[in-house]
PDB file of C-alpha atoms in Angstrom:
ATOM      1  CA  MET A  11      51.014  -9.805  -8.903  1.00  0.00           C
ATOM      2  CA  THR A  12      49.418  -8.171  -6.069  1.00  0.00           C
ATOM      3  CA  LEU A  13      51.092  -6.147  -3.173  1.00  0.00           C
ATOM      4  CA  VAL A  14      49.470  -7.270   0.271  1.00  0.00           C
ATOM      5  CA  GLN A  15      49.841  -6.439   3.810  1.00  0.00           C
ATOM      6  CA  LEU A  16      48.841  -8.943   6.553  1.00  0.00           C
ATOM      7  CA  ILE A  17      49.180  -8.063  10.099  1.00  0.00           C
ATOM      8  CA  TYR A  18      48.605 -10.179  12.978  1.00  0.00           C
ATOM      9  CA  ALA A  19      49.043 -10.494  16.720  1.00  0.00           C
ATOM     10  CA  SER A  20      50.114 -13.203  18.834  1.00  0.00           C
ATOM     11  CA  ARG A  21      51.404 -13.961  22.408  1.00  0.00           C
ATOM     12  CA  PRO A  22      54.627 -15.055  22.735  1.00  0.00           C
ATOM     13  CA  PHE A  23      55.965 -18.492  24.379  1.00  0.00           C
ATOM     14  CA  GLY A  24      58.530 -18.282  26.252  1.00  0.00           C
ATOM     15  CA  PHE A  25      59.588 -14.768  25.377  1.00  0.00           C
ATOM     16  CA  ASP A  26      63.193 -13.709  26.127  1.00  0.00           C
ATOM     17  CA  GLN A  27      65.945 -12.108  23.827  1.00  0.00           C
ATOM     18  CA  SER A  28      67.227 -15.274  22.600  1.00  0.00           C
ATOM     19  CA  THR A  29      63.944 -16.217  21.308  1.00  0.00           C
ATOM     20  CA  LEU A  30      63.255 -12.918  20.243  1.00  0.00           C
ATOM     21  CA  ASP A  31      66.839 -12.978  18.215  1.00  0.00           C
ATOM     22  CA  SER A  32      65.867 -16.336  17.013  1.00  0.00           C
ATOM     23  CA  ILE A  33      62.740 -15.258  15.395  1.00  0.00           C
ATOM     24  CA  LEU A  34      64.135 -12.068  13.817  1.00  0.00           C
ATOM     25  CA  THR A  35      67.087 -14.024  12.246  1.00  0.00           C
ATOM     26  CA  GLN A  36      64.972 -16.409  10.779  1.00  0.00           C
ATOM     27  CA  SER A  37      62.325 -13.958   9.551  1.00  0.00           C
ATOM     28  CA  ARG A  38      65.464 -11.689   7.566  1.00  0.00           C
ATOM     29  CA  ARG A  39      66.855 -14.640   5.980  1.00  0.00           C
ATOM     30  CA  CYS A  40      63.367 -16.055   4.883  1.00  0.00           C
ATOM     31  CA  ASN A  41      61.693 -12.725   3.901  1.00  0.00           C
ATOM     32  CA  THR A  42      64.626 -12.089   1.781  1.00  0.00           C
ATOM     33  CA  ARG A  43      64.602 -15.125  -0.022  1.00  0.00           C
ATOM     34  CA  ASP A  44      60.734 -14.406  -0.442  1.00  0.00           C
ATOM     35  CA  GLY A  45      60.804 -10.713  -1.261  1.00  0.00           C
ATOM     36  CA  LEU A  46      58.811 -10.072   2.026  1.00  0.00           C
ATOM     37  CA  THR A  47      59.422  -6.672   4.012  1.00  0.00           C
ATOM     38  CA  GLY A  48      57.964  -5.681   7.294  1.00  0.00           C
ATOM     39  CA  ALA A  49      58.191  -4.636  10.898  1.00  0.00           C
ATOM     40  CA  LEU A  50      57.856  -6.758  14.316  1.00  0.00           C
ATOM     41  CA  ILE A  51      56.672  -4.860  17.535  1.00  0.00           C
ATOM     42  CA  CYS A  52      57.395  -6.788  20.491  1.00  0.00           C
ATOM     43  CA  ARG A  53      57.355  -7.117  24.139  1.00  0.00           C
ATOM     44  CA  GLY A  54      56.858 -10.045  26.781  1.00  0.00           C
ATOM     45  CA  ASP A  55      52.864 -10.016  26.655  1.00  0.00           C
ATOM     46  CA  LEU A  56      52.654  -9.122  22.509  1.00  0.00           C
ATOM     47  CA  TYR A  57      53.802  -9.998  19.030  1.00  0.00           C
ATOM     48  CA  LEU A  58      52.396  -7.369  16.544  1.00  0.00           C
ATOM     49  CA  GLN A  59      53.787  -7.879  12.904  1.00  0.00           C
ATOM     50  CA  LEU A  60      53.338  -6.528   9.602  1.00  0.00           C
ATOM     51  CA  LEU A  61      54.229  -8.672   6.478  1.00  0.00           C
ATOM     52  CA  GLU A  62      54.206  -7.419   2.749  1.00  0.00           C
ATOM     53  CA  GLY A  63      54.553  -8.724  -0.411  1.00  0.00           C
ATOM     54  CA  LYS A  64      53.172 -11.046  -2.788  1.00  0.00           C
ATOM     55  CA  GLU A  65      49.998 -12.913  -1.844  1.00  0.00           C
ATOM     56  CA  GLU A  66      51.557 -16.361  -2.257  1.00  0.00           C
ATOM     57  CA  ALA A  67      54.568 -15.567  -0.376  1.00  0.00           C
ATOM     58  CA  ILE A  68      52.460 -14.081   2.398  1.00  0.00           C
ATOM     59  CA  ALA A  69      50.470 -16.985   2.342  1.00  0.00           C
ATOM     60  CA  ASP A  70      53.277 -19.382   2.824  1.00  0.00           C
ATOM     61  CA  THR A  71      54.948 -17.278   5.518  1.00  0.00           C
ATOM     62  CA  TYR A  72      51.585 -17.114   7.763  1.00  0.00           C
ATOM     63  CA  ALA A  73      51.252 -20.692   7.293  1.00  0.00           C
ATOM     64  CA  ARG A  74      54.567 -21.110   8.989  1.00  0.00           C
ATOM     65  CA  ILE A  75      54.094 -18.744  11.424  1.00  0.00           C
ATOM     66  CA  VAL A  76      50.658 -20.452  12.789  1.00  0.00           C
ATOM     67  CA  ARG A  77      52.948 -23.457  13.165  1.00  0.00           C
ATOM     68  CA  ASP A  78      55.459 -21.861  14.945  1.00  0.00           C
ATOM     69  CA  ASP A  79      55.374 -23.231  18.902  1.00  0.00           C
ATOM     70  CA  ARG A  80      56.859 -19.381  19.926  1.00  0.00           C
ATOM     71  CA  HIS A  81      53.709 -18.004  19.006  1.00  0.00           C
ATOM     72  CA  LEU A  82      49.986 -18.586  20.934  1.00  0.00           C
ATOM     73  CA  GLU A  83      46.919 -17.249  20.473  1.00  0.00           C
ATOM     74  CA  ILE A  84      47.648 -15.995  16.653  1.00  0.00           C
ATOM     75  CA  ASN A  85      44.764 -13.700  15.341  1.00  0.00           C
ATOM     76  CA  ARG A  86      45.059 -12.198  11.882  1.00  0.00           C
ATOM     77  CA  LEU A  87      43.637  -8.413  12.130  1.00  0.00           C
ATOM     78  CA  SER A  88      44.288  -7.184   9.023  1.00  0.00           C
ATOM     79  CA  TYR A  89      44.699  -8.428   5.167  1.00  0.00           C
ATOM     80  CA  ALA A  90      44.588  -6.113   2.329  1.00  0.00           C
ATOM     81  CA  ALA A  91      45.916  -4.944  -1.034  1.00  0.00           C
ATOM     82  CA  ALA A  92      48.569  -2.123  -1.004  1.00  0.00           C
ATOM     83  CA  THR A  93      49.766   0.400  -3.208  1.00  0.00           C
ATOM     84  CA  GLU A  94      53.304   0.648  -1.745  1.00  0.00           C
ATOM     85  CA  ARG A  95      55.424  -0.861   0.684  1.00  0.00           C
ATOM     86  CA  LEU A  96      55.630   0.749   4.565  1.00  0.00           C
ATOM     87  CA  PHE A  97      59.013  -0.859   4.874  1.00  0.00           C
ATOM     88  CA  PRO A  98      60.649  -1.454   1.336  1.00  0.00           C
ATOM     89  CA  ALA A  99      64.227  -1.427   2.807  1.00  0.00           C
ATOM     90  CA  TRP A 100      63.431  -4.011   5.712  1.00  0.00           C
ATOM     91  CA  ALA A 101      63.368  -7.674   5.475  1.00  0.00           C
ATOM     92  CA  MET A 102      62.112  -7.505   9.374  1.00  0.00           C
ATOM     93  CA  ARG A 103      62.363  -4.122  11.554  1.00  0.00           C
ATOM     94  CA  SER A 104      62.311  -4.890  14.881  1.00  0.00           C
ATOM     95  CA  ASP A 105      60.762  -2.259  17.481  1.00  0.00           C
ATOM     96  CA  PRO A 106      59.515  -2.565  21.168  1.00  0.00           C
ATOM     97  CA  ALA A 107      55.914  -1.749  21.904  1.00  0.00           C
ATOM     98  CA  ARG A 108      55.704   2.224  22.112  1.00  0.00           C
ATOM     99  CA  THR A 109      54.372   3.930  25.238  1.00  0.00           C
ATOM    100  CA  TRP A 110      51.826   5.055  22.609  1.00  0.00           C
ATOM    101  CA  MET A 111      50.231   1.668  22.298  1.00  0.00           C
ATOM    102  CA  TRP A 112      48.211  -0.430  24.472  1.00  0.00           C
ATOM    103  CA  SER A 113      49.396  -0.756  27.913  1.00  0.00           C
ATOM    104  CA  GLN A 114      49.602  -4.738  29.145  1.00  0.00           C
ATOM    105  CA  ASP A 115      46.360  -4.486  30.854  1.00  0.00           C
ATOM    106  CA  ASP A 116      44.841  -3.478  27.481  1.00  0.00           C
ATOM    107  CA  VAL A 117      46.460  -6.529  25.956  1.00  0.00           C
ATOM    108  CA  ALA A 118      45.177  -8.752  28.351  1.00  0.00           C
ATOM    109  CA  ASN A 119      41.399  -7.278  27.502  1.00  0.00           C
ATOM    110  CA  GLY A 120      41.983  -7.546  24.198  1.00  0.00           C
ATOM    111  CA  ALA A 121      42.535  -4.580  22.615  1.00  0.00           C
ATOM    112  CA  ALA A 122      44.799  -6.030  19.745  1.00  0.00           C
ATOM    113  CA  THR A 123      42.135  -8.620  18.772  1.00  0.00           C
ATOM    114  CA  GLN A 124      39.475  -5.930  19.114  1.00  0.00           C
ATOM    115  CA  ALA A 125      41.231  -3.109  17.107  1.00  0.00           C
ATOM    116  CA  SER A 126      40.308  -2.193  13.766  1.00  0.00           C
ATOM    117  CA  PRO A 127      42.288  -2.966  10.755  1.00  0.00           C
ATOM    118  CA  GLU A 128      42.573   0.895   9.760  1.00  0.00           C
ATOM    119  CA  TYR A 129      43.786   1.212  13.631  1.00  0.00           C
ATOM    120  CA  VAL A 130      46.653  -1.491  13.624  1.00  0.00           C
ATOM    121  CA  LEU A 131      47.596  -0.350  10.099  1.00  0.00           C
ATOM    122  CA  GLY A 132      47.996   3.148  11.793  1.00  0.00           C
ATOM    123  CA  ILE A 133      50.153   1.782  14.109  1.00  0.00           C
ATOM    124  CA  PHE A 134      52.608   0.630  11.503  1.00  0.00           C
ATOM    125  CA  ARG A 135      52.343   3.967   9.262  1.00  0.00           C
ATOM    126  CA  ARG A 136      53.374   5.602  12.577  1.00  0.00           C
ATOM    127  CA  LEU A 137      56.213   3.377  13.135  1.00  0.00           C
ATOM    128  CA  ALA A 138      57.540   3.566   9.454  1.00  0.00           C
ATOM    129  CA  ALA A 139      57.385   7.638   9.833  1.00  0.00           C
ATOM    130  CA  GLU A 140      59.614   7.275  13.007  1.00  0.00           C
ATOM    131  CA  PRO A 141      63.750   7.518  12.714  1.00  0.00           C
ATOM    132  CA  VAL A 142      65.794   4.318  13.181  1.00  0.00           C
ATOM    133  CA  ASP A 143      69.056   4.517  15.033  1.00  0.00           C
ATOM    134  CA  LEU A 144      70.078   0.938  14.438  1.00  0.00           C
ATOM    135  CA  PRO A 145      71.777  -0.009  11.064  1.00  0.00           C
ATOM    136  CA  ARG A 146      69.564  -2.118   8.597  1.00  0.00           C
ATOM    137  CA  LEU A 147      70.462  -5.570   9.276  1.00  0.00           C
ATOM    138  CA  ALA A 148      68.748  -6.875   5.805  1.00  0.00           C
ATOM    139  CA  THR A 149      67.395  -5.430   2.849  1.00  0.00           C
ATOM    140  CA  VAL A 150      65.144  -6.982   0.067  1.00  0.00           C
TER     141      VAL A 150
END
């Protein structure tokens, strides 16, 4: 069973805290059930998510995301085998987009969809190395 990592970007539809809370609650429940881990970087103009786990579980989860009307303009940015998880203790880590990431103008001009797979994976590697002040809400 191959461990894979999938990274996608989408544009939020109707983004607010309630919508984000709903996405995180559902993600953590389903990811715990399916043995997935990962992180969601979010703000009003961007969802950037890394999912990691077994190929079949990743495929099923991505298919649900594509059908989810809370996401617009979904673009798969990277899909690759991995030797280890970046977020092994997180059913879904949630973080705001960092200042070292793209500006809103950058996102509007296609920065997320034009970034290389190595670049977007680097974003999540950097995030995984950062300490977290929040308690872990769910683990796998």
